[in-house]
CSV table of C-alpha atoms in Angstrom, one decimal:
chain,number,residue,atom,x,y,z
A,16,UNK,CA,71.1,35.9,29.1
A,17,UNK,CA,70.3,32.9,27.6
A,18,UNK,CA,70.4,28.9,29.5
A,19,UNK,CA,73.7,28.3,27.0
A,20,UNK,CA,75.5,31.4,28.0
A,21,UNK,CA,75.0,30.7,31.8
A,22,UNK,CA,76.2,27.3,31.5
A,23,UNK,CA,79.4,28.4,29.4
A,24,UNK,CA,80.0,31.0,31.7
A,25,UNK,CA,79.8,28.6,35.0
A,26,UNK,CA,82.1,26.2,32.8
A,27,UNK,CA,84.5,28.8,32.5
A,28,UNK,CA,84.7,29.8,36.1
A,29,UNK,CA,85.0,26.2,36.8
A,30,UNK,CA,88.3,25.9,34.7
A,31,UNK,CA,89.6,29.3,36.2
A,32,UNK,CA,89.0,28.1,39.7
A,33,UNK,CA,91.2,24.5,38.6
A,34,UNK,CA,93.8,26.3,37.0
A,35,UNK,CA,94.4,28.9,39.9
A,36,UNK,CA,94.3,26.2,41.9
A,37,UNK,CA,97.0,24.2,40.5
A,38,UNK,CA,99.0,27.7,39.9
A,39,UNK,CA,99.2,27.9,44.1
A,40,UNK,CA,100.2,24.0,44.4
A,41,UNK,CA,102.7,24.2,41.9
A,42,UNK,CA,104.0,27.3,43.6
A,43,UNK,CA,104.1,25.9,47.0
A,44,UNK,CA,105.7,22.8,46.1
A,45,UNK,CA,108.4,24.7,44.1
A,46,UNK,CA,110.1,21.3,41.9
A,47,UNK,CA,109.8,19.1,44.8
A,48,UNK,CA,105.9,18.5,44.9
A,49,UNK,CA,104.0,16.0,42.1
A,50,UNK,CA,101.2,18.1,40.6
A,51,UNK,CA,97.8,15.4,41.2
A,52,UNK,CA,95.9,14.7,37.7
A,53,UNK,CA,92.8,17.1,37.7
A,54,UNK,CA,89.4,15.6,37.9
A,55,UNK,CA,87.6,15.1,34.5
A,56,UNK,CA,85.6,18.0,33.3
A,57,UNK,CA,81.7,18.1,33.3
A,58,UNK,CA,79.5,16.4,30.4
A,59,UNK,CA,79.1,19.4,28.3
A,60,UNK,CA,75.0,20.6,26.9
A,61,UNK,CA,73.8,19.4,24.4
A,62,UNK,CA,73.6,21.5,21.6
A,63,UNK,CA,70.6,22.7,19.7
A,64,UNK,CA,69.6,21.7,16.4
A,65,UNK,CA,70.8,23.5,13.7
A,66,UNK,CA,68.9,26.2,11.5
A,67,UNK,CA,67.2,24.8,8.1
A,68,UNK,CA,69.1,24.9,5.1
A,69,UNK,CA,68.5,26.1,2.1
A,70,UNK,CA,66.0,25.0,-1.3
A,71,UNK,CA,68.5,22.7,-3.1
A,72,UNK,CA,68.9,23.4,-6.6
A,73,UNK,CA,66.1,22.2,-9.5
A,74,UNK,CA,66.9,18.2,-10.9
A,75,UNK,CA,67.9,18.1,-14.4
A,76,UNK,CA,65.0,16.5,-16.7
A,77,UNK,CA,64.2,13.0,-17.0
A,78,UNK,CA,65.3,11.8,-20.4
A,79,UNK,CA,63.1,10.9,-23.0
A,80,UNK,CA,65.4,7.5,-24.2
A,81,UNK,CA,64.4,6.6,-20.2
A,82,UNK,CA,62.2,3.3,-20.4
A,83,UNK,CA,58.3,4.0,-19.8
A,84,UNK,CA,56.0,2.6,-17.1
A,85,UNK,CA,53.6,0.9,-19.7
A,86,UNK,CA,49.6,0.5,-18.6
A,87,UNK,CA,48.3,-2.7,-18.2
A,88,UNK,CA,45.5,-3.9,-20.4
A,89,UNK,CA,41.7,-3.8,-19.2
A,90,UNK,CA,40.4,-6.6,-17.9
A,91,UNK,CA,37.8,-9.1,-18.2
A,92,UNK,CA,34.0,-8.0,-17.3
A,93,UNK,CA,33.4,-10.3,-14.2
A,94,UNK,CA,30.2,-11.9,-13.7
A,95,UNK,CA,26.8,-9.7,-12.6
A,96,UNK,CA,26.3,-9.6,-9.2
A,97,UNK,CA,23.0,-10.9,-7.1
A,98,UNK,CA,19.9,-8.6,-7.3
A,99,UNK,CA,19.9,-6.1,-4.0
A,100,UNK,CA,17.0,-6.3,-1.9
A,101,UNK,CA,14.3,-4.2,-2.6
A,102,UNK,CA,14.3,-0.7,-1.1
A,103,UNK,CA,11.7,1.1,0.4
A,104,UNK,CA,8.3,1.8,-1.2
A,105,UNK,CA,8.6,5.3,-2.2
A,106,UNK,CA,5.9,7.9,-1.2
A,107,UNK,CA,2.7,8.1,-4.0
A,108,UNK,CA,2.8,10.1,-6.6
A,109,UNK,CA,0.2,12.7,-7.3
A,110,UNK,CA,-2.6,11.9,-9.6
A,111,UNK,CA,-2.2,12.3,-13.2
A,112,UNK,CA,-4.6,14.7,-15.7
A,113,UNK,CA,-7.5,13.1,-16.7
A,114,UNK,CA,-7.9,11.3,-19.9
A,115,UNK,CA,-9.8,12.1,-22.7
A,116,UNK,CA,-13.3,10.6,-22.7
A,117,UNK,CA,-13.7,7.4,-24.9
A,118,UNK,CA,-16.2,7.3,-27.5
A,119,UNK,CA,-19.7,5.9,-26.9
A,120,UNK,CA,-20.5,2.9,-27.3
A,121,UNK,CA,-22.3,1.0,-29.9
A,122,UNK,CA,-26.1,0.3,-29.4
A,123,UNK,CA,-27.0,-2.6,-28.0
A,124,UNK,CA,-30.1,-4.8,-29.9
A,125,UNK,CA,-33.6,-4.9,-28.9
A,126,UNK,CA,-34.6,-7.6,-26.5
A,127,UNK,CA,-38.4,-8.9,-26.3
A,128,UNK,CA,-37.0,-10.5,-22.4
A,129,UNK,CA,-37.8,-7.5,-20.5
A,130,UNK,CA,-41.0,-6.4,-22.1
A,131,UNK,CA,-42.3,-9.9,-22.2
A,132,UNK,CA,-41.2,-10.4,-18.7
A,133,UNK,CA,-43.1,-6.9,-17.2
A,134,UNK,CA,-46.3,-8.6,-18.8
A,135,UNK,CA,-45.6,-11.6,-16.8
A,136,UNK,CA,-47.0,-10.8,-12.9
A,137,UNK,CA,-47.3,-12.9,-10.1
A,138,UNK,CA,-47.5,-11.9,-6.6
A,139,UNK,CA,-49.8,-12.6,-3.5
A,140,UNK,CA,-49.9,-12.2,0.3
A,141,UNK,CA,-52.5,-13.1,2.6
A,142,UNK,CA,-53.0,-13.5,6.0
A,143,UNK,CA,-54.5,-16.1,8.9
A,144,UNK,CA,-56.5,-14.4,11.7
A,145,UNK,CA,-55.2,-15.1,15.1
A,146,UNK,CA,-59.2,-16.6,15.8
A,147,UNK,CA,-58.5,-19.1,13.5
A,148,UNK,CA,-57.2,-22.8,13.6
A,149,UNK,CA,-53.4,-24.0,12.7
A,150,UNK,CA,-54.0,-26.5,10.3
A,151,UNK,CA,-51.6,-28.8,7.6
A,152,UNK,CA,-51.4,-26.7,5.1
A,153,UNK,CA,-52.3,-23.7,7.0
A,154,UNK,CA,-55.5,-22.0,5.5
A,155,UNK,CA,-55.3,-18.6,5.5
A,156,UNK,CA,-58.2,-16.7,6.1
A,157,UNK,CA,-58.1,-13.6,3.5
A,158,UNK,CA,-55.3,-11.5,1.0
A,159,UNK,CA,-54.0,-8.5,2.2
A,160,UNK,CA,-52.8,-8.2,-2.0
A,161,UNK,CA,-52.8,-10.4,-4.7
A,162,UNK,CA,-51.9,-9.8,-8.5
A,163,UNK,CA,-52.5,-13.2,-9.4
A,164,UNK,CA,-55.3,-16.2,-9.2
A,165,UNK,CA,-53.0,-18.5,-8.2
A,166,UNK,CA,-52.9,-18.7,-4.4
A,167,UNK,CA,-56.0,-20.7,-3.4
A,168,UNK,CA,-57.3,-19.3,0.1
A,169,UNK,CA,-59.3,-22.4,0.4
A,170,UNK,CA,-56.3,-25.2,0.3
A,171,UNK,CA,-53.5,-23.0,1.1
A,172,UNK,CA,-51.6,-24.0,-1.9
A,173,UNK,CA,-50.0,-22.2,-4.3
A,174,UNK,CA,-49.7,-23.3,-7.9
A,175,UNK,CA,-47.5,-21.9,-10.4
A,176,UNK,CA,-48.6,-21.0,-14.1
A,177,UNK,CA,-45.5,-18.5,-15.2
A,178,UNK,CA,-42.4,-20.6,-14.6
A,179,UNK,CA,-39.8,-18.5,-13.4
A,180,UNK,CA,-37.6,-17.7,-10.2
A,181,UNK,CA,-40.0,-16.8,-7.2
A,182,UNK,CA,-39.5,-15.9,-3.5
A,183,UNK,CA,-42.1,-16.9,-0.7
A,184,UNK,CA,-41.7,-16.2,3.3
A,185,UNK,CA,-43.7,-16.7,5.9
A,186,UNK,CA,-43.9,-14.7,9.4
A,187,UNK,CA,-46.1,-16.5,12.0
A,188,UNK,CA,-46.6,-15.7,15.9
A,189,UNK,CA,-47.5,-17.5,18.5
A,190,UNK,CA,-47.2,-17.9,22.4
A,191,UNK,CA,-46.4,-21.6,22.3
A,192,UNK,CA,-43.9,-24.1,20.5
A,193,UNK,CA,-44.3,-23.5,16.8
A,194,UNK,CA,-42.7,-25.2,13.9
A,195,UNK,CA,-43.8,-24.7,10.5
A,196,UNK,CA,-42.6,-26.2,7.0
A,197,UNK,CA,-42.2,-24.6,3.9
A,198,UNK,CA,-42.9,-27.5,1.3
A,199,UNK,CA,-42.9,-27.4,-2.8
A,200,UNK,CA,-43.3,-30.0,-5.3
A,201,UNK,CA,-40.8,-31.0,-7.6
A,202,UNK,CA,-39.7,-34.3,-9.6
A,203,UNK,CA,-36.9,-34.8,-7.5
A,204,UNK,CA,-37.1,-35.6,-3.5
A,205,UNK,CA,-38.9,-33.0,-1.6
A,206,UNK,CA,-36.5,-30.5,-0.3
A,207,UNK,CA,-38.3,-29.1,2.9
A,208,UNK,CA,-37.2,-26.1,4.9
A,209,UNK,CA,-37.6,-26.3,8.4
A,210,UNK,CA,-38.6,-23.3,11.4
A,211,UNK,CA,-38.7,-23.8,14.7
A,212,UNK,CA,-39.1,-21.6,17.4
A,213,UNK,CA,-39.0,-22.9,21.2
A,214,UNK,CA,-41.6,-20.5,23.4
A,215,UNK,CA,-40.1,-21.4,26.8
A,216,UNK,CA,-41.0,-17.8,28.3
A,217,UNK,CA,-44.6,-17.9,26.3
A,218,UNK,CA,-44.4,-14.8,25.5
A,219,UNK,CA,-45.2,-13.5,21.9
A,220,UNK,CA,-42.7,-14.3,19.5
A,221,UNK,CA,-42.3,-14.2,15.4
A,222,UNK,CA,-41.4,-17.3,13.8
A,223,UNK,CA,-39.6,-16.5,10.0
A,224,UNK,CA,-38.6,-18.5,7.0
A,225,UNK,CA,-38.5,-17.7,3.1
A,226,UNK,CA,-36.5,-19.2,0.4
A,227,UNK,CA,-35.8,-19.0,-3.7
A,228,UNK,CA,-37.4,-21.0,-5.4
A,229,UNK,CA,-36.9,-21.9,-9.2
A,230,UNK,CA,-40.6,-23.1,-10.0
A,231,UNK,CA,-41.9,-24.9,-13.4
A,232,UNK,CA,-45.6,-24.9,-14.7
A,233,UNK,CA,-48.1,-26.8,-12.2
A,234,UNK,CA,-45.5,-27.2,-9.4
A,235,UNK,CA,-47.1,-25.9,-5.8
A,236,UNK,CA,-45.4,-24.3,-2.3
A,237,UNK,CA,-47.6,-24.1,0.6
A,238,UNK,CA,-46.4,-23.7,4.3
A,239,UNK,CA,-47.4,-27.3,7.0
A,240,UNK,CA,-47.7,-26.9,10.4
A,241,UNK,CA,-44.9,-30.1,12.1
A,242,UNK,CA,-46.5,-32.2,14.1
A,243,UNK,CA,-50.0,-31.2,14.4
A,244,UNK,CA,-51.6,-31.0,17.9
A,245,UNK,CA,-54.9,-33.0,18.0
A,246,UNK,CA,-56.2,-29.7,19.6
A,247,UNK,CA,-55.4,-26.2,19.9
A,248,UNK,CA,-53.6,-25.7,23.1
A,249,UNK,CA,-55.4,-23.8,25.8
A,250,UNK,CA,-54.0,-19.9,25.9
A,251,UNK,CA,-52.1,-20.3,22.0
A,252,UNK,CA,-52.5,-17.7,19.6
A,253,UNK,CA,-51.4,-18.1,15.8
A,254,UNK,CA,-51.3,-15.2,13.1
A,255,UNK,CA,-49.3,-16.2,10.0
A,256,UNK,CA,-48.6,-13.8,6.8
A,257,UNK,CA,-47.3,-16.2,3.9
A,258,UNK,CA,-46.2,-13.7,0.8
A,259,UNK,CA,-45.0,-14.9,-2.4
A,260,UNK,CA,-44.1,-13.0,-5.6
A,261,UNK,CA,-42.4,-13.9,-9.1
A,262,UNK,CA,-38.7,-12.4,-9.4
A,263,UNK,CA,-38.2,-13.2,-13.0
A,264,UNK,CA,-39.9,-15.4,-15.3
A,265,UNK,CA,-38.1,-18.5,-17.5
């Protein structure tokens, strides 16, 4: 049985009980007795909902003499928005095919430069004996090569005759303080370079210094001793290679 039929079924025997109840008073009292007012009955269950009904019927048609929801117009463009920030660099592509080879070139003219310019030699290097005394310019006591006449062994000057860009260096080594000079002449002020090398362990050390120089006819480099001793020092030992060559003529 369900939880409704229970509850109608105690509601029942509750009004049977009242009723028999009453039956007996009334019966005892015969006419004389006042039958009491019976107490009010219990708040009934609430009922449950009722079932779903059915699909109503289909709406007539909407009539065509209805009024219309009209569209609105289009509007306006607005304005262009601010540029986005830039994304991220993508990956590289892959290589493209290669192109087609251009057509040569056109042939460029003769030149005499370069064939004029591989007559034109000038290149010497000679050497001072470590026997042998520093002197201002150092002379040097033989050539280890020479191409050219002019590097004089006896005055330790050289004097150009091909004007051009040469490059001369020195290496000298010694056991004591040694500072040499690398001089040229020139119409403007003389432009000296300066080496220096400190011997404080006396040991034997090499002494280096070169330069580019951009030589006319006549003009002369020779390498000077600074500060000359009045005598060679007890113990010192000089050997000095001074090399010059032309790099390319005017």
């Amino acid at each position: 049985m369900s939880w409704f039929q229970i509850s109608r079924m105690k509601l029942f025997v509750k009004l049977l009980l009242v009723v028999w109840v009453t039956l007996i008073t009334t019966g005892r009292c015969q006419q004389k007795c006042r039958v009491q007012d019976g107490a009010p009955g219990l708040v009934g269950v609430v009922g449950r909902n009722g079932l779903p009904g059915q699909k109503g019927q289909k709406g007539e048609p909407l009539y065509q003499d209805q009024p219309m929801v009209l569209r609105g117009l289009k509007g306006e463009r607005g304005n262009r928005g601010e540029p986005g920030e830039m994304g991220v660099k993508g990956f590289r592509g892959d290589p493209g095919t290669k192109g087609i080879p251009g057509p040569p070139g056109r042939k460029g003219s003769s030149s005499d430069v370069i064939s004029g310019a591989q007559n034109k030699q000038s290149a010497f290097s000679a050497i001072m004996s470590e026997n042998s005394n520093l002197q201002s310019p150092v002379i040097f006591t033989k050539f280890i090569s020479k191409s050219t006449s002019e590097f004089d062994l006896t005055t330790g000057y050289f004097t150009c005759n091909i004007p051009g860009v040469y490059y001369f260096v020195f290496h000298a080594t010694s056991v004591v303080n040694l500072c040499l000079v690398l001089k040229w002449s020139s119409e403007e002020p003389s432009k000296d370079l300066y080496f220096c090398d400190y011997n404080v362990r006396k040991f034997k050390q090499v002494l280096s210094g070169g330069a580019v120089l951009h030589l006319s006819k006549n003009q002369r480099v020779s390498v000077h001793q600074l500060n000359k001793p009045s005598s060679k020092p007890a113990g010192a030992l000089y050997s000095v290679v001074f090399n010059g060559f032309l790099i390319f003529p005017d």
